[in-house]
XYZ file of C-alpha atoms in Angstrom:
703
model
C 22.399 23.926 23.267
C 22.034 20.274 23.373
C 25.123 18.034 23.292
C 23.724 16.396 20.110
C 23.701 19.812 18.262
C 26.583 21.503 16.714
C 27.082 24.900 15.093
C 28.691 25.019 11.703
C 29.025 27.626 8.877
C 27.634 26.881 5.355
C 28.322 29.334 2.767
C 29.065 32.023 5.503
C 25.909 31.454 7.194
C 25.817 29.785 10.748
C 23.448 27.061 11.230
C 22.878 24.581 14.195
C 22.180 21.004 13.312
C 22.284 17.543 14.907
C 25.814 16.023 14.972
C 24.491 12.875 13.312
C 23.554 14.707 10.210
C 25.709 14.239 7.366
C 26.791 17.360 5.312
C 24.071 16.978 2.842
C 21.416 16.887 5.297
C 23.014 19.931 7.149
C 23.146 21.872 3.893
C 19.419 21.181 3.144
C 18.573 22.299 6.833
C 20.243 25.518 5.817
C 18.291 25.856 2.505
C 20.941 24.753 0.224
C 20.242 22.327 -2.649
C 22.874 19.636 -3.019
C 22.664 17.376 -6.321
C 22.799 13.709 -5.840
C 22.151 10.433 -7.764
C 23.101 7.548 -5.252
C 22.018 9.128 -1.997
C 18.419 8.419 -0.819
C 17.034 9.142 2.602
C 15.633 5.747 3.244
C 18.648 3.694 2.004
C 22.056 3.147 3.399
C 24.724 5.653 2.097
C 26.808 4.240 -0.825
C 28.856 7.440 -1.702
C 29.596 6.293 -5.281
C 28.172 9.004 -7.535
C 30.228 11.829 -6.199
C 27.718 14.346 -7.496
C 27.262 15.785 -3.934
C 30.830 17.111 -3.659
C 31.142 20.267 -1.346
C 34.253 22.074 -0.201
C 35.328 21.566 3.243
C 37.486 24.360 4.482
C 40.782 22.933 5.512
C 40.289 19.786 3.589
C 42.868 19.039 0.695
C 40.069 18.024 -1.714
C 36.131 18.078 -2.102
C 34.409 15.704 0.103
C 31.143 13.670 -0.733
C 28.607 15.270 1.506
C 26.368 12.303 1.820
C 29.240 10.278 3.402
C 30.775 12.894 5.825
C 29.149 13.530 9.223
C 28.675 16.920 11.076
C 30.430 15.520 13.959
C 33.619 14.760 11.990
C 34.150 18.378 10.887
C 37.171 20.137 12.159
C 36.955 23.606 13.552
C 39.372 26.452 12.907
C 42.723 26.733 15.046
C 41.366 29.242 17.352
C 37.992 27.492 18.137
C 36.046 28.748 15.093
C 33.134 26.624 13.913
C 33.899 24.306 10.945
C 33.107 25.850 7.452
C 31.926 24.287 4.360
C 31.012 25.828 0.939
C 28.466 24.528 -1.380
C 28.545 27.316 -4.117
C 32.284 28.023 -4.392
C 33.931 27.634 -7.967
C 35.845 24.541 -6.630
C 32.435 22.855 -6.132
C 31.123 24.250 -9.357
C 34.079 22.780 -11.182
C 33.839 19.459 -9.237
C 30.205 19.026 -10.215
C 30.733 19.824 -13.875
C 33.627 17.069 -13.858
C 31.425 14.606 -12.196
C 28.605 15.207 -14.715
C 30.836 15.146 -17.594
C 32.162 11.479 -16.634
C 28.531 10.342 -15.882
C 27.299 11.387 -19.400
C 30.555 9.977 -21.162
C 28.691 6.579 -22.065
C 25.105 7.713 -21.449
C 23.073 7.505 -24.656
C 21.197 10.298 -26.309
C 17.900 8.624 -25.605
C 15.877 11.742 -24.187
C 13.337 11.750 -27.092
C 12.277 7.976 -26.678
C 13.202 7.478 -22.976
C 10.122 7.076 -20.543
C 11.986 9.087 -17.983
C 12.080 12.201 -20.060
C 10.472 15.012 -18.419
C 11.010 13.577 -14.881
C 14.630 12.554 -15.065
C 17.103 13.596 -12.457
C 20.230 13.177 -14.762
C 18.414 15.414 -17.279
C 17.531 18.039 -14.785
C 20.884 17.998 -13.052
C 22.880 18.032 -16.108
C 21.025 21.257 -17.083
C 21.629 22.709 -13.727
C 25.161 21.661 -12.849
C 26.716 20.465 -16.080
C 28.719 21.880 -18.954
C 27.496 23.331 -21.937
C 29.146 20.856 -24.311
C 30.988 17.452 -24.268
C 34.691 16.878 -24.912
C 34.375 13.065 -25.385
C 34.795 11.824 -28.943
C 35.364 8.082 -28.502
C 32.717 5.370 -29.013
C 30.251 4.979 -26.145
C 29.847 1.737 -24.412
C 26.765 -0.450 -24.593
C 25.295 -3.014 -22.121
C 23.013 -5.620 -22.893
C 19.385 -5.180 -21.396
C 18.452 -7.424 -18.571
C 15.252 -9.685 -18.011
C 13.349 -8.366 -14.754
C 10.108 -9.890 -15.586
C 6.978 -8.278 -16.856
C 6.942 -5.260 -14.634
C 10.355 -3.511 -15.006
C 11.629 -2.572 -18.459
C 15.468 -2.265 -18.684
C 17.757 -0.347 -20.809
C 20.895 -0.800 -18.918
C 23.168 1.160 -21.223
C 21.582 4.321 -19.475
C 22.729 2.993 -16.043
C 24.986 5.131 -13.965
C 25.696 2.517 -11.347
C 24.029 4.544 -8.457
C 23.123 1.191 -6.944
C 19.735 2.582 -5.413
C 17.916 -0.556 -6.943
C 20.488 -3.022 -5.434
C 20.078 -1.409 -1.975
C 16.360 -1.341 -2.117
C 15.973 -4.932 -2.966
C 18.561 -5.980 -0.271
C 17.494 -3.542 2.656
C 13.765 -2.549 2.067
C 12.348 -5.365 0.103
C 14.463 -8.062 1.612
C 15.030 -9.972 -1.563
C 18.597 -9.606 -2.560
C 18.299 -10.464 -6.110
C 20.082 -7.544 -7.723
C 23.789 -6.994 -7.666
C 26.580 -5.742 -9.661
C 29.212 -7.775 -11.835
C 32.423 -6.501 -13.340
C 34.577 -3.743 -12.246
C 35.206 -0.121 -13.559
C 33.680 0.507 -17.245
C 32.602 -3.320 -17.277
C 30.437 -2.957 -14.259
C 26.715 -3.965 -14.793
C 23.622 -4.158 -12.678
C 21.807 -7.470 -13.029
C 19.583 -9.840 -11.396
C 20.978 -13.243 -10.500
C 20.337 -15.888 -13.110
C 18.676 -13.284 -15.433
C 15.285 -14.065 -13.562
C 12.640 -11.678 -12.715
C 12.559 -10.270 -9.136
C 10.317 -12.025 -6.724
C 9.507 -9.112 -4.411
C 5.913 -7.730 -4.127
C 7.612 -4.261 -3.795
C 9.784 -4.579 -6.919
C 8.102 -1.734 -8.795
C 9.527 0.765 -6.361
C 12.973 0.504 -8.139
C 11.317 2.364 -11.036
C 10.867 5.320 -8.760
C 14.313 5.316 -7.389
C 16.104 4.934 -10.478
C 17.371 8.556 -11.272
C 17.797 7.702 -14.958
C 15.813 5.694 -17.502
C 17.620 2.490 -17.042
C 14.696 0.987 -14.939
C 11.015 2.145 -16.110
C 7.564 0.564 -16.090
C 7.116 -1.875 -18.801
C 3.453 -1.812 -19.028
C 3.670 2.120 -19.106
C 6.180 2.214 -21.827
C 5.633 4.676 -24.661
C 1.987 5.397 -23.227
C 2.431 9.134 -22.333
C 4.796 11.953 -21.366
C 4.393 13.325 -17.775
C 3.265 16.723 -18.838
C 0.193 15.065 -20.726
C -1.145 13.652 -17.594
C -3.747 14.728 -15.115
C -2.538 14.002 -11.642
C -4.786 13.271 -8.833
C -3.857 12.380 -5.377
C -6.022 9.847 -3.807
C -5.896 6.388 -1.860
C -5.203 2.946 -2.680
C -7.809 0.044 -2.156
C -5.838 -3.115 -3.060
C -5.185 -3.866 0.718
C -5.999 -2.527 3.954
C -3.042 -0.260 4.416
C -4.557 2.779 2.665
C -1.407 3.768 0.807
C -1.200 7.223 -0.437
C -0.993 7.170 -4.153
C -1.234 9.633 -7.220
C -3.126 8.460 -10.184
C -2.108 9.784 -13.494
C -4.658 9.871 -16.218
C -5.390 11.067 -19.631
C -8.472 11.144 -22.024
C -10.577 9.450 -19.421
C -8.052 6.606 -18.806
C -5.766 5.703 -15.938
C -2.249 5.167 -17.349
C -0.122 5.164 -14.244
C -0.233 4.914 -10.356
C 2.480 6.255 -8.310
C 3.155 6.515 -4.612
C 2.907 9.688 -2.360
C 4.957 10.231 0.588
C 3.006 9.564 3.976
C 5.683 8.613 6.597
C 3.037 7.195 8.965
C 1.435 4.985 6.389
C 3.345 3.894 3.453
C 6.372 6.251 3.676
C 7.087 6.435 -0.084
C 6.614 2.757 -1.152
C 3.609 0.784 -2.669
C 3.083 -2.693 -3.691
C 3.350 -4.032 -7.170
C -0.461 -4.841 -7.113
C -1.193 -1.151 -6.339
C 1.112 0.191 -8.831
C 0.330 -2.044 -11.837
C -3.445 -2.666 -11.384
C -4.328 0.310 -13.481
C -4.853 -1.670 -16.748
C -7.576 -3.825 -14.960
C -9.610 -0.407 -14.468
C -10.454 -0.523 -18.242
C -11.152 -4.146 -18.778
C -14.224 -6.316 -18.159
C -16.154 -3.165 -17.040
C -19.786 -2.852 -16.333
C -20.811 0.286 -17.984
C -24.754 0.012 -18.057
C -27.528 -1.667 -16.249
C -28.190 -5.415 -17.141
C -31.203 -7.614 -16.421
C -31.296 -11.447 -16.997
C -34.028 -12.426 -19.512
C -34.404 -16.055 -20.656
C -31.151 -16.843 -18.747
C -28.935 -14.152 -20.469
C -28.057 -10.711 -19.273
C -29.427 -8.075 -21.512
C -28.791 -4.208 -21.320
C -31.766 -2.114 -19.911
C -32.298 1.436 -19.051
C -31.681 2.836 -15.525
C -35.298 3.626 -15.091
C -36.347 -0.118 -15.741
C -33.312 -1.345 -13.719
C -34.327 0.700 -10.810
C -37.929 -0.464 -11.145
C -37.008 -4.110 -10.956
C -34.831 -3.480 -7.927
C -37.505 -1.549 -6.152
C -39.980 -4.455 -6.852
C -37.671 -7.088 -5.465
C -36.894 -5.206 -2.394
C -40.381 -4.102 -1.442
C -41.189 -7.578 -0.163
C -40.565 -9.291 3.120
C -37.583 -7.708 4.779
C -36.517 -10.935 6.585
C -36.120 -12.530 3.224
C -33.393 -9.919 1.937
C -29.850 -10.207 2.550
C -26.941 -7.639 1.820
C -23.313 -8.370 1.489
C -20.732 -5.606 1.163
C -17.298 -6.309 -0.627
C -13.855 -5.242 -0.072
C -13.515 -2.126 -2.248
C -16.493 -0.005 -1.320
C -16.293 3.633 -0.047
C -17.688 4.726 3.193
C -20.293 6.905 1.608
C -21.729 4.068 -0.547
C -22.014 1.897 2.365
C -23.641 4.515 4.372
C -26.342 5.044 1.860
C -26.950 1.482 1.554
C -27.259 0.855 5.307
C -29.499 3.908 5.658
C -31.810 2.469 2.881
C -31.974 -1.190 4.185
C -32.289 0.113 7.653
C -35.279 1.947 6.501
C -36.693 -1.097 4.791
C -36.211 -3.096 8.030
C -33.678 -5.372 6.597
C -31.453 -6.924 9.305
C -29.430 -9.377 7.257
C -26.328 -7.056 6.366
C -22.792 -8.061 6.644
C -19.356 -6.622 5.436
C -17.283 -9.672 6.358
C -17.695 -11.761 3.047
C -14.698 -13.918 4.228
C -16.619 -14.895 7.426
C -14.283 -13.189 9.868
C -15.537 -13.268 13.433
C -14.875 -9.617 14.232
C -16.963 -6.544 15.021
C -19.756 -5.731 17.300
C -17.358 -4.388 20.190
C -15.487 -1.303 20.384
C -13.078 -0.146 17.738
C -9.877 -1.144 19.639
C -11.141 -4.812 19.057
C -10.631 -4.634 15.499
C -8.076 -1.825 14.714
C -4.401 -2.086 14.261
C -3.945 -0.068 17.577
C -0.299 0.267 17.760
C -0.655 2.242 14.430
C 1.456 1.343 11.405
C 4.303 3.867 12.689
C 4.278 2.210 15.990
C 5.980 -0.768 14.336
C 9.096 1.513 14.564
C 8.910 1.372 18.240
C 8.019 -2.372 19.014
C 10.702 -4.526 20.640
C 8.756 -7.857 20.184
C 6.196 -8.802 17.579
C 3.965 -11.927 17.555
C 2.243 -12.501 14.283
C -0.851 -14.811 14.550
C -2.434 -16.470 11.504
C -0.922 -13.928 9.065
C 1.407 -13.569 6.208
C 1.887 -9.880 6.228
C 4.222 -10.147 3.169
C 1.252 -11.038 1.030
C -1.481 -9.553 2.978
C 0.246 -5.891 3.282
C 3.752 -5.814 1.704
C 4.491 -2.367 2.584
C 3.720 -2.900 6.266
C 5.820 -6.149 6.094
C 8.782 -3.888 4.747
C 8.244 -1.796 7.981
C 8.467 -4.785 10.266
C 11.637 -5.851 8.417
C 13.027 -2.364 8.930
C 12.513 -2.604 12.707
C 13.969 -6.070 12.644
C 17.057 -4.972 11.124
C 17.924 -2.509 13.900
C 18.459 -5.631 16.281
C 16.086 -4.161 18.820
C 13.123 -6.405 17.854
C 12.468 -9.963 17.927
C 9.687 -11.555 15.729
C 7.657 -14.712 16.443
C 5.039 -16.394 14.201
C 1.997 -18.812 14.862
C 0.812 -19.940 11.564
C 2.110 -21.094 8.167
C 5.773 -20.851 7.779
C 6.717 -18.615 4.865
C 9.537 -16.354 3.894
C 8.726 -13.125 5.336
C 11.955 -11.594 4.252
C 13.291 -11.479 7.959
C 14.117 -14.080 10.515
C 11.475 -15.238 13.143
C 10.854 -17.769 15.797
C 8.287 -20.204 14.387
C 6.349 -21.070 17.655
C 3.461 -22.986 16.333
C 0.827 -23.479 13.675
C -2.671 -23.045 15.301
C -4.745 -21.880 18.145
C -3.542 -24.297 20.676
C -0.132 -22.799 20.261
C -1.553 -19.327 20.964
C -3.719 -20.480 23.957
C -0.846 -22.152 25.898
C 1.677 -19.333 25.105
C 1.602 -17.346 28.175
C 2.656 -20.512 30.225
C 5.796 -20.786 28.504
C 9.047 -18.973 29.056
C 11.681 -19.862 26.604
C 13.350 -17.776 23.686
C 11.103 -15.406 22.008
C 8.361 -15.821 24.448
C 10.479 -14.649 27.122
C 11.478 -11.830 24.963
C 7.638 -11.038 24.378
C 6.863 -11.063 27.997
C 10.021 -8.741 28.852
C 9.419 -6.396 26.063
C 8.570 -2.843 27.126
C 6.451 -2.395 23.971
C 5.140 -5.866 22.775
C 2.954 -6.166 19.789
C 0.533 -8.836 18.679
C -0.754 -8.720 15.009
C -3.734 -11.019 14.515
C -4.368 -11.673 10.754
C -7.508 -12.830 8.968
C -6.316 -16.222 8.623
C -6.847 -16.516 12.462
C -10.278 -14.818 12.385
C -11.967 -16.025 9.215
C -12.772 -19.537 10.637
C -15.350 -21.262 12.528
C -13.562 -20.768 15.782
C -12.259 -17.103 14.831
C -14.283 -15.497 17.736
C -12.388 -17.859 20.382
C -9.025 -17.080 18.731
C -9.619 -13.430 19.141
C -10.541 -13.651 22.621
C -7.281 -15.990 23.276
C -5.188 -13.108 21.513
C -6.750 -10.468 23.607
C -6.129 -12.498 26.858
C -2.512 -13.086 25.908
C -2.204 -9.143 25.192
C -3.430 -8.507 28.744
C -1.189 -11.048 30.285
C 2.129 -9.706 28.726
C 1.204 -6.184 29.247
C 0.701 -5.348 25.582
C -1.898 -2.753 26.556
C -1.055 -0.050 28.839
C -1.036 3.740 29.107
C 0.628 5.212 26.056
C 0.739 1.876 24.164
C -1.709 -0.621 22.800
C -0.104 -3.422 21.196
C -3.069 -5.573 20.306
C -3.674 -5.312 16.563
C -5.806 -6.641 13.765
C -4.355 -6.681 10.339
C -7.025 -6.501 7.682
C -7.011 -7.448 4.086
C -9.968 -5.558 2.904
C -9.885 -1.765 2.150
C -13.436 -1.199 3.083
C -13.724 -3.556 6.093
C -12.833 -0.989 8.937
C -15.158 1.595 7.502
C -17.938 -0.959 7.348
C -17.432 -2.027 10.853
C -17.233 1.522 12.124
C -20.769 2.024 10.336
C -22.122 -1.025 12.044
C -22.568 -2.940 8.640
C -23.304 -6.140 10.628
C -26.472 -8.377 10.982
C -29.099 -6.622 13.340
C -31.514 -8.405 15.689
C -32.499 -11.715 14.027
C -30.286 -10.931 11.002
C -27.996 -13.493 9.169
C -24.313 -13.276 8.608
C -22.914 -14.087 5.215
C -22.799 -17.783 6.003
C -26.459 -17.700 7.169
C -27.512 -15.662 4.024
C -25.842 -18.145 1.618
C -27.460 -20.931 3.704
C -30.840 -19.246 3.355
C -30.513 -18.585 -0.246
C -29.649 -22.296 -0.898
C -32.915 -23.321 1.158
C -35.029 -20.621 -0.284
C -35.427 -18.651 2.896
C -33.611 -15.769 1.661
C -35.294 -14.651 -1.669
C -33.302 -11.524 -2.561
C -29.613 -11.036 -2.186
C -27.804 -7.642 -2.909
C -24.088 -7.719 -3.513
C -22.242 -4.503 -3.016
C -19.105 -5.580 -5.093
C -18.875 -8.764 -3.303
C -17.091 -11.288 -5.463
C -15.080 -13.305 -2.943
C -18.145 -15.510 -1.858
C -19.359 -18.795 -3.148
C -21.813 -17.832 -5.610
C -22.807 -21.268 -6.271
C -24.615 -21.296 -2.925
C -27.039 -18.429 -3.738
C -29.495 -20.941 -5.051
C -32.569 -19.608 -6.748
C -32.437 -16.147 -4.956
C -32.717 -12.965 -6.991
C -29.346 -11.492 -6.993
C -28.872 -7.718 -7.454
C -25.121 -6.853 -8.131
C -23.957 -3.140 -7.488
C -20.308 -3.124 -8.723
C -17.893 -2.081 -11.409
C -16.269 -5.248 -12.916
C -17.749 -8.294 -14.453
C -16.392 -10.734 -11.879
C -18.102 -13.632 -9.958
C -20.917 -11.567 -8.461
C -22.025 -10.158 -11.692
C -21.860 -13.644 -13.546
C -24.365 -14.817 -11.044
C -26.391 -11.666 -11.110
C -30.104 -11.371 -12.133
C -29.834 -7.423 -12.165
C -26.686 -5.403 -12.609
C -26.504 -1.783 -11.376
C -23.027 -0.489 -12.521
C -20.979 1.607 -10.148
C -17.849 3.561 -10.077
C -14.336 2.169 -9.441
C -12.250 3.710 -6.699
C -10.400 6.056 -9.141
C -13.784 7.482 -10.485
C -15.352 8.795 -7.363
C -14.559 10.848 -4.363
C -14.800 8.664 -1.233
C -13.615 8.066 2.440
C -11.731 4.916 3.182
C -10.574 3.712 6.666
C -7.320 1.789 6.799
C -6.457 -0.927 9.103
C -5.164 1.344 11.897
C -8.519 3.343 11.816
C -7.172 6.216 9.817
C -9.761 8.118 7.731
C -8.686 9.241 4.327
C -10.084 10.874 1.406
C -9.837 9.450 -2.097
C -10.492 11.586 -4.998
C -11.984 11.111 -8.471
C -9.301 11.026 -11.176
C -11.538 9.982 -14.181
C -15.323 9.913 -14.653
C -17.221 6.450 -14.283
C -17.463 4.383 -17.356
C -20.455 4.474 -19.746
C -23.699 4.955 -17.658
C -22.238 3.781 -14.404
C -23.051 5.993 -11.185
C -21.388 6.318 -7.718
C -22.550 3.785 -5.328
C -24.344 6.372 -2.932
C -26.176 7.899 -5.866
C -27.590 4.418 -6.841
C -29.007 3.946 -3.450
C -30.370 7.491 -3.292
C -32.319 6.929 -6.526
C -33.449 3.496 -5.473
C -34.710 5.084 -2.217
C -37.001 7.239 -4.047
C -38.414 4.373 -5.912
C -39.131 2.660 -2.685
C -40.771 5.652 -0.991
C -37.981 5.799 1.514
C -35.880 8.800 0.210
C -32.708 9.316 1.708
C -32.197 12.584 3.358
C -29.321 13.833 1.159
C -29.045 14.734 -2.462
C -25.268 15.635 -2.904
C -21.927 14.018 -1.403
C -21.442 16.921 0.915
C -24.727 16.677 2.633
C -24.145 12.710 2.888
C -20.928 13.451 4.621
C -22.362 15.728 7.022
C -24.971 13.084 7.969
C -22.200 10.520 8.162
C -20.176 12.734 10.529
C -23.136 13.422 12.481
C -24.064 9.693 12.997
C -20.397 8.606 13.375
C -17.975 11.269 14.588
C -14.940 9.285 13.878
C -15.296 9.914 10.189
C -14.726 13.610 10.597
C -11.144 12.911 11.930
C -9.434 13.007 8.614
C -5.925 11.313 8.601
C -6.044 10.589 12.280
C -5.053 7.229 13.771
C -6.449 6.819 17.364
C -3.340 4.721 18.335
C -2.582 4.258 21.972
C -5.844 6.416 22.912
C -7.727 3.229 22.707
C -5.766 1.415 25.456
C -7.940 2.681 28.194
C -11.176 1.182 26.658
C -9.330 -2.355 25.894
C -11.193 -5.141 27.608
C -10.285 -8.807 26.330
C -13.490 -10.085 27.924
C -15.395 -7.886 25.238
C -13.421 -9.529 22.601
C -14.749 -12.525 20.532
C -16.363 -15.296 22.549
C -15.381 -18.092 25.082
C -15.173 -21.512 24.091
C -12.957 -24.326 22.530
C -10.754 -23.897 19.403
C -10.068 -26.408 16.727
C -6.917 -28.158 16.035
C -6.833 -26.889 12.352
C -3.696 -24.879 11.743
C -4.001 -21.149 10.649
C -3.814 -20.585 6.844
C -3.293 -17.190 5.157
C -6.280 -15.869 3.466
C -4.184 -15.005 0.418
C -2.739 -17.539 -1.827
C -2.140 -15.549 -5.025
C -0.877 -12.019 -3.980
C -1.603 -10.712 -7.487
C -5.241 -11.672 -7.977
C -7.197 -10.836 -4.746
C -10.036 -8.734 -6.005
C -12.231 -7.957 -9.214
C -9.868 -5.002 -10.474
C -6.802 -7.303 -10.079
C -8.150 -10.151 -11.834
C -9.186 -7.922 -14.853
C -5.524 -6.903 -15.193
C -3.379 -8.355 -17.822
C -0.176 -7.299 -16.214
C -1.035 -8.955 -12.726
C -2.298 -12.128 -14.623
C 1.276 -12.422 -16.071
C 2.825 -11.846 -12.539
C 0.579 -14.541 -11.211
C 1.373 -16.970 -13.788
C 5.063 -16.237 -13.227
C 4.777 -16.617 -9.507
C 2.998 -19.803 -9.919
C 5.708 -21.217 -12.204
C 8.362 -20.186 -9.555
C 6.625 -21.986 -6.730
C 6.136 -25.137 -8.966
C 9.755 -25.229 -9.706
C 10.662 -24.810 -5.960
C 8.432 -27.677 -5.062
C 9.865 -29.772 -7.732
C 13.460 -28.868 -6.463
C 12.467 -29.705 -2.869
């Protein structure tokens, strides 16, 4: 038996567990259920609710199983293994006593509490509590706190488990929650009664074991047993967080995280969680055509006829731009159709990022997201991960907290929730880095598993290809890419970007990129532009071109469109998405598309028949078979290539040689809450954006 393992006796049964386990973990390993309120696997141990009390044989009184380690247990006088009991009369009485104390001041709010039906206190009081109360005095009341537009507080229900305090301090890195007072006067509150400034604040709703912290936008909307629950994938950023969409009567009412330790653990960003109200606003639910300068509803037959007419001309005068929220199947159908038409001006990089056209290792987060846990030096180039991928940023913070990883930044200085060495602001600082050997740079060179994270702020610029080459050269020089470890990473911001790059949704021979298409449209060389949910481009540069918009929200692209073909949002279709580390994940339909909207691939399949270029698939399964046949990586569901790509890494194949500009790197995201069409349609996120802007203005005024 390993020195790290120990044999103990739990309720008369011998089990062997790691010595570093606490008694609660050991009990669960033995199949025993231990009730708890304050204990959480991803937070530090507080040991203050006492619900997890167990009997330790030989101890004078029950012990808190979350705060007592297996290695601290004492065996019998003759060498017998240590014993504990989780089902004894003493434990039962202790749990009943703790539960009685917890309920002394707790209000009888279950009929009006949004936590009802999924409340830990409710469930455990039924399982471990007494059948009646002996408390006849008046209950105390606590004033509700202001935590902003996302979190509803009814603090009289609070049992002071401090999960929210520990999450905001340890995981989110924004220590804005704390406790005031002592004993019965203790209250959890935010400092200065202000809303939390973290992009992860909504996770305290899931952590709260009672109804003290609930979702303000969801308040009084539904009970959990009324909702249809669908497991799917988030598209608000390129992380690919695993989520559960709760819907009723065709409308999405709530989005919650699912556990995936290698991607998002069990956290999601506030944008992911609260964007759901944007799914029902400003929707495109029928085809529209522009007549006399105004968009008017038309039938699908007529709309497809107009599209077919505009796409049957000179292929060199047609351009196609893909947006940030597309599923792989829709992009595959579009690419197959436009390839058949001879169109070579296709591009999925609406921000102009100089990436793609080389092997996957040149545009993936090769270390994998979970690989952050192993890195011992991280260099961030042209990125603000707190805004571009808050959950990934929290993972960097967790690694930094261990004290085994140093972080450096080249780019805009910002509060990333952890300390870092600000090395420089632009490409020149990156190019000359390998010649220096001081501070963080020495740590980066000496690191066993160094990591370089290149953001879109470094790539979506005129010299982006040169910056990519410089980053690749640096990775090679410091030994960031070797057998068993590939520390060269690209952090994407668009959910559809990696999947589109894998498909080769890029300009063909003689084709134009996004900038070329916009220039061509302005000059009249490009006569028809197809926007696949592309709203982040400068639509004023489309000139007199005929614009066909395939999307689901009335945003910038639809405003400029001459023809609108309504499609389904990510919660309304089954589709594949590839996250920034190259992990292929399956999204599922939670509700049906609005009105007459169709799935993207079905629109292009119908359009292909009108153009006499009928695509060889009539259903989603056949399309996926064709997709995997042409691109086998899409068949590797939930697999991230990781270090397997190290052998193929060649910095000479990345980007291009040439000079870099003196312009400093700038993060592509200035307003975290309004980065796409769905988010901009959300009333909740608009409030968050306004509040964040106000906070920034106050900070600048104070400075």
